[in-house]
Each structure stands twice: as structure tokens, then as C-alpha cells.
Amino acid sequence: MQRDVASFAFAPAVKVRLISAGFLTAKDIRDLRPTELSKEAGISQQEALEVLQEVRRGPAEQGAAESRLTALELLEREQALGTVITFCSALDQALGGGVPVGKTTEICGAPGVGKTQLCIQLAVDAQIPGCFGGLGGQAVYIDTEGSFLVERAVDMATAAVQHCTLITKDTEQREALQSFTVETVLSQLFLFRCHDYVELLAQTHLLPDFLSQHPKVRLVVIDSIAFPFRHSFEDLSLRTRLLNGLAQQLIQIASQHSVAVVLTNQMTTRIGQNQSMLVPALGESWGHAATQRLILHWEGKHRFASLYKSPSQREATVSYQITPHGFRDVQLPDPSVIPADPSLTPGLNSRKRPRVEEGDPSDV
Amino acid sequence: MSWTGRANRRFQASYSVSAVNPIRIHRDKELFAMVILREGECPGLTAEVIQALRSQNVRTVVDLVSSDTEELARKCALSYKTLVAVKRVLLAQYTAFPTNGADLYEELLSSTAILSTGNPSLDKLLDSGLYTGEVTELIGAPGSGKTQVCLGVAVSVACDLKRNVLYIDSTGGLSASRLLQMVQSKACKMEEHMEALRRIQVRQVFSVFSLIEALQDLRSSGFHQVAGGSGSVKVVIVDSVAAVLSPIMGGRQTEGLSLMMQLAGELRTMARDLGVAVLVTNHMTRDGNGAVKAGLGRSWSHVPRTRVLLQRVEREGAKPSGLRTATLVKSSRQVLVKKTCSQNVCH
């Protein structure tokens, strides 16, 4: 309707010429012919044609129909999207079933705590067939640090295939298992190697086209997003702008192509009044970028994962471990180890049965 | 004047027109009379007249109205009478009508509504709730609960007040399952859940241009709706404004500030014309002394009428709790004497 020329997405030079020629609202431009407009405003014919096309585009053609939903429709869409499981059932429960498709998840942690392991595990888990509870999709892995090891991916894929073979019950699952082998897992994992931030930005620009050509991709992992932006970057405000732009592009990709986007971040030290603490790197404004944030940390010899920020899940901390098979739950102690004599443990009520913990947590 | 601080040409145009006319309360967008003179716009403005004026470099209404009529008539070889008649018609067409303060007050009393946010202590902080016709802002660090408060407001308006809500999401933080969870805690029956969820309209935008388009769509469809009926939108929530604006601001990009003020203008006009309450979320930064302030700079800080800061409750050595505090940081109605309230995030 009465939309201002300044709010359209034209090139700045064209906008300045249009406004100085006196065209302030869309209404002024809409009824002109390209030749008239180019003469009045002093822009080229081609530019005038583009301007008119943009201004005359009605709201129905702008794809508004697909982006305007009620919450009920959004709920149905969300439930159909599913999650990527992590093979650690405690973490899956904390995340509400796994890493959500259609949103960005950020994994922060100190070196050696298991971020890359979790990413490789997710890349394998995204390919688990639907009848086993997975998504049956392909995965894209963008590696900026060079920490992706194919041998590790082979180990995890072998373990996942073995696990699925053990729990196969009916013919549908047996058929699906034919197409779920270590070779197919590796062949459906697309690996990109970016050496600096320019390559990473370029890759993100090209990602929508790649995803349109490969519609089965369900997971995009960027490991890590902090590394190219942390070293040799002089202008910090430029870094903040680039990161914010990148975050918007990634959430757009996640939403429009129905993929789960996983980012890995490093930790840095923040010095407070009289203490120092580890906080996620890349600044405070980056904290707003991801939809969900998972912080992995050490406590003594054990590894813990805390869900720090999530729009739909409660904050929780769970423990996990890295085994030769991959990312798994911590095995809880054997029930027979619980002392039979209640007087040794003052907290136990002798009239109540002792608690028996669940044995196998990693059910798919 | 209600449009202070806008950094584009419109401000200059309004000043040059009011140099000719006495000061009025500007209520119309038609004030921006830097429009090109076109034939047929008023009787007497024919193609030859326009050509003649162009040769003297008089292209827009402002140029014509602010020039000397006698001299112009002489230079363009036009009749003085026609020029005066044209000028009078154009002035009548483009001036705003004054209104007096008492009428304005009456109108405000009858058209403003106060919407509860669903959280009684937050309502008390905001002087009984969100006011329609105004922009309210929530700021906070990541994970401080801004999206949760927005979801709570949407659910409260859809369930309790039974009005429509437009939720514009630019960060992916909107989770329909969380909305369902909140709705289920309020209403008991399945049909009521579905009804409430149907009243919340969702738009996902990822750039400032699509955000402005979404707001324009609402305005154009808002005029077609029955005013005050149960189908009209009462709250517009934008989560978050900083996510779409921060990539384009700063550095050598000159457009960022202009687009930000365009957006600000859209939000405020929409709030006032459609009678909706606008709730936006923003990032938080620290200034030189370490004090907390809203993101997006000083120009944006004048846009919202009320600003609330959300913070986590940090206790030494304790586990992170679900408790958050809300502090009133800017208000045009209330005195800011350490007004805080605590809220638990799982309501």
C-alpha cells in the first residue's frame, strides 16, 4: 500500500536517486512505465525495470502464503519434523528427543570435552532409518579446524549399524538395514573443509543451493564456528556484524530446508570482580544467535552437558561419556553393588525397598 | 510533534511546509508533500504548466509552494491567477488539520486498552499491563527469558482475552510445542487449546525487508477487518528486532540507520492506527562504565515507550535456578524507583 521507497530492497545508489527525484512512496512509482521512471530518476532502464517489478509484486507472490501460519499449523509441522538422536538417552531426554530439526543448536565446551565426537555421532545418527526411530537423511559436515577423522566416523558408524542389527524385529526393519551399512553412511556424509572465515561465509551462501539439490539432507554441522573468527581478526565490530549475519542465514536455512543446524563454539575466560570463569567465546551478542545452547564441561573426571538456553526445554545437566563406540550415556552402577545393609547408608529407610537403577539406557 | 528523531528527508519536508503554515499537530502521513507535480492532480495543473514549471526547476509540491508566485508567473509566462489557484488547492490538499488536546485525550481514553501479560507481578511492573498504541521493549542477556515472556503474553492474550496475536519470529525461538504446553496449563479442554492456538498467527522473517513487509501486510489487512471484533489482532510481538537489524548496522553501511528508523516508524504507526500493543525484544550491551543498556544504539532507544530488563538470578555456588528478575528501566508513566519483580520461568 503506502509503502515507502526507502524500505524496499534496492541498491543504495538507486534509492538515493529515486528519493531525490521526489518518489517517496510505492504509490508514486507503481503506475509509471520503465522509460518514464528511468528518465525521471536518472537511473538505467534495467534498474528501472527491476524497481518496478519489485514494487508491483503483490503480497500473494511474495511467498507470504507459506510463511504465514497459525500456531496450530506450526505445531503440526514441528511434530512432523522430528529430531536427531544423540545415542545418549539422558541428553536426548533433556533436549526433548534429540537435536531439533529446523532450529540451530550451539555446543560449547573446553578443549577435549567431546564436541567433535558429538558432532560426528550426530552426523552418523541423522542417517539412521526411520523405522529405527531416526530420520533417514543425509548429513553435511563443514570442518573449519581439520578435526574430522574418518576412522572415528567408521567406528561410530559400525557401532550404530551393529546396534540396529541387534534390535531388528520385523521385515521392514530388516529391509531398511540393507541400505544402512558403514559404506552408505560414509557415502551420505558430505564433508566440506573451510580454511578461513571467507571460505566459511562463501560456503554458507552456497549452502541453500546445495540443499535444494540434495533434499534429503537433515543435518548441517559446522565444526567449529569459533575457530576462523577468533584468530587474526582485527576489527571486532566487523566480526560481530558478520556473525550476526551468519546466524540469520543459518536459521533461515534451518527453517526453510528443514535441517538441524549444529554449531560448535569454544570457551574463553571472563574475568569478573574477584574470580574468573569460563564462558562461551565470540562475545555476548553471539549468545543470542543460536536457538539452543548446550555447554559441555568437566567436573573432576566426569563429563557433563548442561542445557543452558532453550525455548522449549527446561534447564538440565546430564552426564555422558565417550566410548570407542561413540557418544554414550554414563553406565550407572550395578544394582548388586548397592549395600545390602541399610544401616551403612543413613539416608535409606530400612522399611523401603532399595532403588534399582535401569540397566540399559541407550535404547533407540 | 510526535515524530522526533527520524533521520531522513521527511523531517526536512515537514519543516519546510510548516514554515509556510502555522504549527499544527501532524497526524497524517500525507504531510510529506515532496511529491512530484503531476498533471490532473488539481484543476489548472495541465501538462504545459508542469513543463513550464520544470524548466524553472520547480518539480515538487514543496518547490511550488515555497517559491514566489509573481516571479514564477513572470519567468514561466503563466497566468498569475492560475498559479495562485493551483497553490491554494495544493495547500488545502496537503496540510494537516489541527486537533485540540482535549479531543485527543478523549480519543485516547476510549481507544486504549491495557492487556494483561499473564503474570501478575509483571503486570504490576508495567502499570497493569501492556498498553495498546505503544511499543514495549524487553532486553536481556541470552537465556534470560525474553522469548518465554513473549510466549506467555501470546498465550495469555489468546486464551484469556480471546483475541488474535501476531507473532513475528526472527530467531527460531518460537516453539509451538511450548505454546501448547503453556495453553494446556491454562485451559482444560482440547477444543479450547485448538481455538487458542488458532488465534496466534506466526510469521517467520529473516531480514529487515521481510519484517517490514510483514508489518505492511498486517496494516493493509487490518483496515479490512471489522474494528474491535473478535477477529482483530490486539498484540504484535517481534522477537527479536536486534537479530534482523544488527547485521546491517555499523561499519561502512549507510542504509542501516535509515532502515532501522523505517522499522521504528512502521511499528509506532501500526501501534497507533490499529490500536495494537507492540512488544519487541532486543539485545543487551554494556556501556563504558559497565552499566547495562539496550542494544541497537541511541536512536533506537527512543522508540519504545517502556523498557524492561530481564536478568537471571545468580546465586553464589548454587545451581542455576529458573528464577528471573524483571526491572523497569524506562517508562513514561511511572517513576523508576527500583521496581523489580521476580518470576519463575516454568509457568
Short mmCIF file of C-alpha atoms in Angstrom, two decimals, chain A residues 60-351:
data_model
loop_
_atom_site.label_atom_id
_atom_site.label_comp_id
_atom_site.label_asym_id
_atom_site.label_seq_id
_atom_site.Cartn_x
_atom_site.Cartn_y
_atom_site.Cartn_z
CA ALA A 60 0.44 -13.06 -2.60
CA GLU A 61 3.51 -13.65 -4.75
CA GLN A 62 5.99 -12.83 -2.06
CA GLY A 63 5.72 -16.30 -0.57
CA ALA A 64 3.78 -14.80 2.27
CA ALA A 65 1.29 -17.60 1.99
CA GLU A 66 3.82 -20.15 3.04
CA SER A 67 5.35 -18.13 5.84
CA ARG A 68 2.06 -17.10 7.41
CA LEU A 69 0.71 -19.83 9.67
CA THR A 70 -1.33 -20.19 12.78
CA ALA A 71 0.29 -21.75 15.80
CA LEU A 72 -1.79 -24.88 15.28
CA GLU A 73 -0.34 -25.45 11.81
CA LEU A 74 3.11 -24.75 13.15
CA LEU A 75 2.59 -27.37 15.82
CA GLU A 76 1.66 -29.98 13.23
CA ARG A 77 4.69 -29.04 11.17
CA GLU A 78 7.01 -29.25 14.15
CA GLN A 79 5.75 -32.65 15.17
CA ALA A 80 6.35 -33.93 11.68
CA LEU A 81 9.94 -32.72 11.61
CA GLY A 82 11.45 -34.92 14.27
CA THR A 83 14.82 -34.82 16.00
CA VAL A 84 18.33 -36.20 15.56
CA ILE A 85 19.12 -38.51 18.45
CA THR A 86 22.48 -38.42 20.17
CA PHE A 87 22.61 -42.06 21.41
CA CYS A 88 22.84 -40.74 24.96
CA SER A 89 19.32 -41.14 26.26
CA ALA A 90 19.73 -38.75 29.18
CA LEU A 91 20.82 -35.99 26.82
CA ASP A 92 18.04 -36.86 24.38
CA GLN A 93 15.52 -36.55 27.16
CA ALA A 94 16.92 -33.20 28.27
CA LEU A 95 16.76 -31.93 24.70
CA GLY A 96 13.22 -33.17 24.20
CA GLY A 97 14.01 -36.14 21.96
CA GLY A 98 17.30 -35.03 20.47
CA VAL A 99 18.69 -32.14 18.44
CA PRO A 100 15.61 -30.47 16.89
CA VAL A 101 15.25 -30.18 13.14
CA GLY A 102 14.51 -26.66 11.94
CA LYS A 103 16.45 -24.90 14.70
CA THR A 104 20.08 -24.06 15.41
CA THR A 105 21.86 -25.69 18.33
CA GLU A 106 25.16 -24.49 19.67
CA ILE A 107 27.55 -26.78 21.52
CA CYS A 108 30.18 -25.02 23.62
CA GLY A 109 32.96 -26.64 25.55
CA ALA A 110 36.56 -26.59 26.64
CA PRO A 111 39.11 -28.43 24.50
CA GLY A 112 38.89 -32.20 24.74
CA VAL A 113 35.46 -32.41 26.29
CA GLY A 114 33.85 -34.10 23.29
CA LYS A 115 32.34 -31.52 20.94
CA THR A 116 33.75 -33.06 17.75
CA GLN A 117 32.82 -36.53 18.97
CA LEU A 118 29.25 -35.41 19.48
CA CYS A 119 29.19 -33.81 16.02
CA ILE A 120 30.45 -36.96 14.30
CA GLN A 121 27.95 -39.01 16.30
CA LEU A 122 25.11 -36.73 15.17
CA ALA A 123 26.27 -36.95 11.57
CA VAL A 124 26.01 -40.75 11.79
CA ASP A 125 22.73 -40.69 13.74
CA ALA A 126 20.98 -38.47 11.22
CA GLN A 127 21.22 -41.35 8.76
CA ILE A 128 19.56 -43.97 10.92
CA PRO A 129 16.49 -45.19 9.02
CA GLY A 130 13.06 -44.00 10.05
CA CYS A 131 11.82 -47.38 11.24
CA PHE A 132 14.52 -47.44 13.89
CA GLY A 133 13.49 -44.03 15.18
CA GLY A 134 15.92 -41.91 13.16
CA LEU A 135 15.45 -39.53 10.25
CA GLY A 136 16.93 -41.49 7.37
CA GLY A 137 18.54 -38.40 5.93
CA GLN A 138 21.95 -37.28 4.75
CA ALA A 139 24.37 -35.06 6.63
CA VAL A 140 26.62 -32.12 5.76
CA TYR A 141 29.76 -31.60 7.82
CA ILE A 142 31.61 -28.31 7.45
CA ASP A 143 35.02 -28.64 9.07
CA THR A 144 37.00 -25.49 9.82
CA GLU A 145 39.51 -26.90 12.27
CA GLY A 146 40.56 -30.05 10.48
CA SER A 147 39.48 -32.22 13.40
CA PHE A 148 37.21 -34.59 11.46
CA LEU A 149 38.70 -38.11 11.48
CA VAL A 150 37.30 -40.63 9.05
CA GLU A 151 38.45 -43.54 11.22
CA ARG A 152 36.35 -42.26 14.09
CA ALA A 153 33.34 -41.90 11.81
CA VAL A 154 33.87 -45.51 10.68
CA ASP A 155 33.98 -46.68 14.32
CA MET A 156 30.78 -44.86 15.18
CA ALA A 157 29.01 -46.00 12.03
CA THR A 158 29.97 -49.61 12.73
CA ALA A 159 28.65 -49.34 16.27
CA ALA A 160 25.40 -47.77 15.10
CA VAL A 161 24.85 -50.43 12.43
CA GLN A 162 25.59 -53.16 14.97
CA HIS A 163 23.15 -51.65 17.43
CA CYS A 164 20.42 -51.51 14.81
CA THR A 165 21.13 -55.09 13.73
CA LEU A 166 20.71 -56.27 17.32
CA ILE A 167 17.33 -54.63 17.75
CA THR A 168 15.87 -55.61 14.37
CA LYS A 169 12.46 -57.17 14.88
CA ASP A 170 10.35 -57.13 11.73
CA THR A 171 10.83 -57.34 7.98
CA GLU A 172 10.55 -53.60 7.40
CA GLN A 173 13.49 -53.04 9.67
CA ARG A 174 15.44 -55.83 8.01
CA GLU A 175 14.90 -54.22 4.62
CA ALA A 176 15.95 -50.84 5.91
CA LEU A 177 19.06 -52.42 7.36
CA GLN A 178 20.11 -53.49 3.85
CA SER A 179 20.61 -49.83 2.96
CA PHE A 180 22.14 -48.87 6.30
CA THR A 181 25.75 -50.04 6.22
CA VAL A 182 29.05 -48.40 7.01
CA GLU A 183 29.67 -47.71 3.33
CA THR A 184 26.33 -45.99 2.80
CA VAL A 185 26.75 -43.97 5.98
CA LEU A 186 30.07 -42.64 4.78
CA SER A 187 28.80 -42.02 1.26
CA GLN A 188 25.90 -39.93 2.53
CA LEU A 189 28.08 -37.73 4.70
CA PHE A 190 29.13 -34.64 2.73
CA LEU A 191 32.33 -33.11 4.05
CA PHE A 192 33.42 -29.52 3.34
CA ARG A 193 36.71 -28.11 4.50
CA CYS A 194 36.93 -24.33 5.06
CA HIS A 195 40.25 -22.77 5.92
CA ASP A 196 39.24 -19.27 6.93
CA TYR A 197 36.22 -17.14 7.59
CA VAL A 198 35.84 -16.00 3.99
CA GLU A 199 35.51 -19.60 2.84
CA LEU A 200 33.04 -20.26 5.64
CA LEU A 201 30.88 -17.30 4.65
CA ALA A 202 31.03 -18.35 1.00
CA GLN A 203 30.07 -21.90 1.92
CA THR A 204 27.10 -20.66 3.90
CA HIS A 205 25.98 -18.59 0.92
CA LEU A 206 26.16 -21.63 -1.33
CA LEU A 207 24.51 -23.95 1.15
CA PRO A 208 20.87 -23.19 0.18
CA ASP A 209 21.57 -24.22 -3.42
CA PHE A 210 23.32 -27.36 -2.27
CA LEU A 211 20.41 -28.24 -0.01
CA SER A 212 17.92 -27.69 -2.82
CA GLN A 213 19.86 -30.16 -4.94
CA HIS A 214 20.13 -32.66 -2.09
CA PRO A 215 16.72 -32.51 -0.41
CA LYS A 216 17.45 -35.50 1.80
CA VAL A 217 19.95 -33.66 3.97
CA ARG A 218 18.64 -33.40 7.53
CA LEU A 219 21.68 -32.19 9.44
CA VAL A 220 24.29 -29.49 8.90
CA VAL A 221 27.23 -29.41 11.30
CA ILE A 222 29.73 -26.54 11.44
CA ASP A 223 32.75 -27.56 13.50
CA SER A 224 33.75 -25.09 14.66
CA ILE A 225 32.35 -21.66 14.02
CA ALA A 226 34.62 -20.01 16.54
CA PHE A 227 37.98 -21.03 15.12
CA PRO A 228 38.05 -18.93 11.90
CA PHE A 229 36.65 -15.87 13.70
CA ARG A 230 38.92 -15.90 16.68
CA HIS A 231 42.39 -15.65 15.31
CA SER A 232 43.75 -12.76 13.26
CA PHE A 233 40.55 -10.71 13.27
CA GLU A 234 41.38 -7.07 13.89
CA ASP A 235 38.03 -5.39 13.59
CA LEU A 236 35.75 -6.71 16.31
CA SER A 237 32.67 -4.80 15.24
CA LEU A 238 33.02 -6.29 11.76
CA ARG A 239 33.24 -9.69 13.38
CA THR A 240 30.02 -9.08 15.32
CA ARG A 241 28.21 -7.98 12.17
CA LEU A 242 29.44 -10.96 10.16
CA LEU A 243 28.49 -13.36 12.92
CA ASN A 244 25.02 -11.89 13.27
CA GLY A 245 24.50 -12.07 9.52
CA LEU A 246 25.75 -15.67 9.53
CA ALA A 247 23.39 -16.56 12.36
CA GLN A 248 20.41 -15.18 10.45
CA GLN A 249 21.41 -17.09 7.32
CA LEU A 250 21.77 -20.31 9.28
CA ILE A 251 18.39 -20.04 10.97
CA GLN A 252 16.86 -19.25 7.59
CA ILE A 253 18.48 -22.36 6.11
CA ALA A 254 17.35 -24.46 9.08
CA SER A 255 13.81 -23.23 8.78
CA GLN A 256 13.33 -23.27 5.02
CA HIS A 257 15.10 -26.53 4.22
CA SER A 258 14.05 -28.42 7.39
CA VAL A 259 17.53 -29.24 8.59
CA ALA A 260 19.00 -29.28 12.06
CA VAL A 261 21.97 -26.91 12.24
CA VAL A 262 24.62 -27.70 14.85
CA LEU A 263 27.42 -25.23 15.61
CA THR A 264 30.45 -25.76 17.79
CA ASN A 265 31.92 -22.97 19.84
CA GLN A 266 34.99 -22.64 22.03
CA MET A 267 35.30 -21.25 25.53
CA THR A 268 37.08 -18.16 26.75
CA THR A 269 37.80 -16.73 30.17
CA ARG A 270 35.87 -13.80 31.53
CA ILE A 271 37.48 -12.01 34.43
CA GLY A 272 34.93 -10.82 36.97
CA GLN A 273 35.42 -8.78 40.12
CA ASN A 274 37.42 -11.34 42.02
CA GLN A 275 37.02 -14.52 40.03
CA SER A 276 37.41 -15.77 36.53
CA MET A 277 35.01 -18.09 34.78
CA LEU A 278 34.78 -19.93 31.51
CA VAL A 279 32.16 -18.54 29.18
CA PRO A 280 31.38 -19.32 25.54
CA ALA A 281 33.54 -17.42 23.07
CA LEU A 282 32.60 -14.97 20.30
CA GLY A 283 31.03 -12.41 22.57
CA GLU A 284 27.74 -11.78 24.27
CA SER A 285 25.79 -10.89 21.15
CA TRP A 286 26.60 -14.31 19.68
CA GLY A 287 24.78 -15.83 22.62
CA HIS A 288 21.51 -14.66 21.14
CA ALA A 289 22.25 -16.26 17.78
CA ALA A 290 21.58 -19.93 18.40
CA THR A 291 18.17 -21.16 19.40
CA GLN A 292 19.51 -23.70 21.87
CA ARG A 293 22.78 -23.74 23.71
CA LEU A 294 24.45 -26.78 25.22
CA ILE A 295 27.55 -26.35 27.37
CA LEU A 296 29.84 -29.35 27.87
CA HIS A 297 32.17 -29.23 30.85
CA TRP A 298 34.33 -31.30 33.11
CA GLU A 299 33.72 -31.86 36.79
CA GLY A 300 36.67 -33.77 38.11
CA LYS A 301 36.95 -36.79 35.85
CA HIS A 302 33.38 -36.80 34.66
CA ARG A 303 31.89 -35.03 31.68
CA PHE A 304 28.61 -33.16 31.96
CA ALA A 305 26.33 -31.49 29.45
CA SER A 306 24.16 -28.56 30.57
CA LEU A 307 21.29 -27.20 28.58
CA TYR A 308 21.82 -23.52 29.14
CA LYS A 309 19.34 -21.87 26.81
CA SER A 310 16.28 -23.38 25.20
CA PRO A 311 12.90 -22.00 24.26
CA SER A 312 11.02 -25.20 24.96
CA GLN A 313 13.01 -27.33 27.37
CA ARG A 314 13.84 -26.89 30.99
CA GLU A 315 17.44 -26.33 32.05
CA ALA A 316 19.11 -29.63 32.93
CA THR A 317 22.52 -31.16 33.43
CA VAL A 318 23.28 -34.72 32.44
CA SER A 319 26.44 -36.76 32.42
CA TYR A 320 27.79 -38.60 29.42
CA GLN A 321 30.91 -40.43 28.34
CA ILE A 322 32.89 -41.04 25.18
CA THR A 323 33.43 -44.71 24.45
CA PRO A 324 35.10 -46.42 21.48
CA HIS A 325 31.59 -46.76 20.08
CA GLY A 326 30.96 -43.06 20.32
CA PHE A 327 28.89 -40.71 22.43
CA ARG A 328 27.02 -42.64 25.08
CA ASP A 329 25.31 -42.46 28.44
CA VAL A 330 27.29 -42.99 31.57
CA GLN A 331 26.74 -46.57 32.66
CA LEU A 332 25.05 -46.45 36.02
CA PRO A 333 26.46 -48.67 38.77
CA ASP A 334 25.32 -52.30 39.01
CA PRO A 335 22.40 -52.85 41.43
CA SER A 336 24.32 -55.58 43.23
CA VAL A 337 26.87 -53.03 44.29
CA ILE A 338 24.28 -51.14 46.40
CA PRO A 339 25.00 -52.09 50.02
CA ALA A 340 22.50 -54.62 51.36
CA ASP A 341 22.87 -53.35 54.92
CA PRO A 342 20.71 -50.24 55.33
CA SER A 343 22.49 -49.12 58.47
CA LEU A 344 25.59 -48.32 56.42
CA THR A 345 23.72 -45.72 54.40
CA PRO A 346 21.91 -43.45 56.83
CA GLY A 347 19.69 -41.93 54.15
CA LEU A 348 17.91 -45.17 53.29
CA ASN A 349 14.70 -46.03 55.05
CA SER A 350 15.00 -49.66 56.12
CA ARG A 351 11.31 -50.33 55.51
#
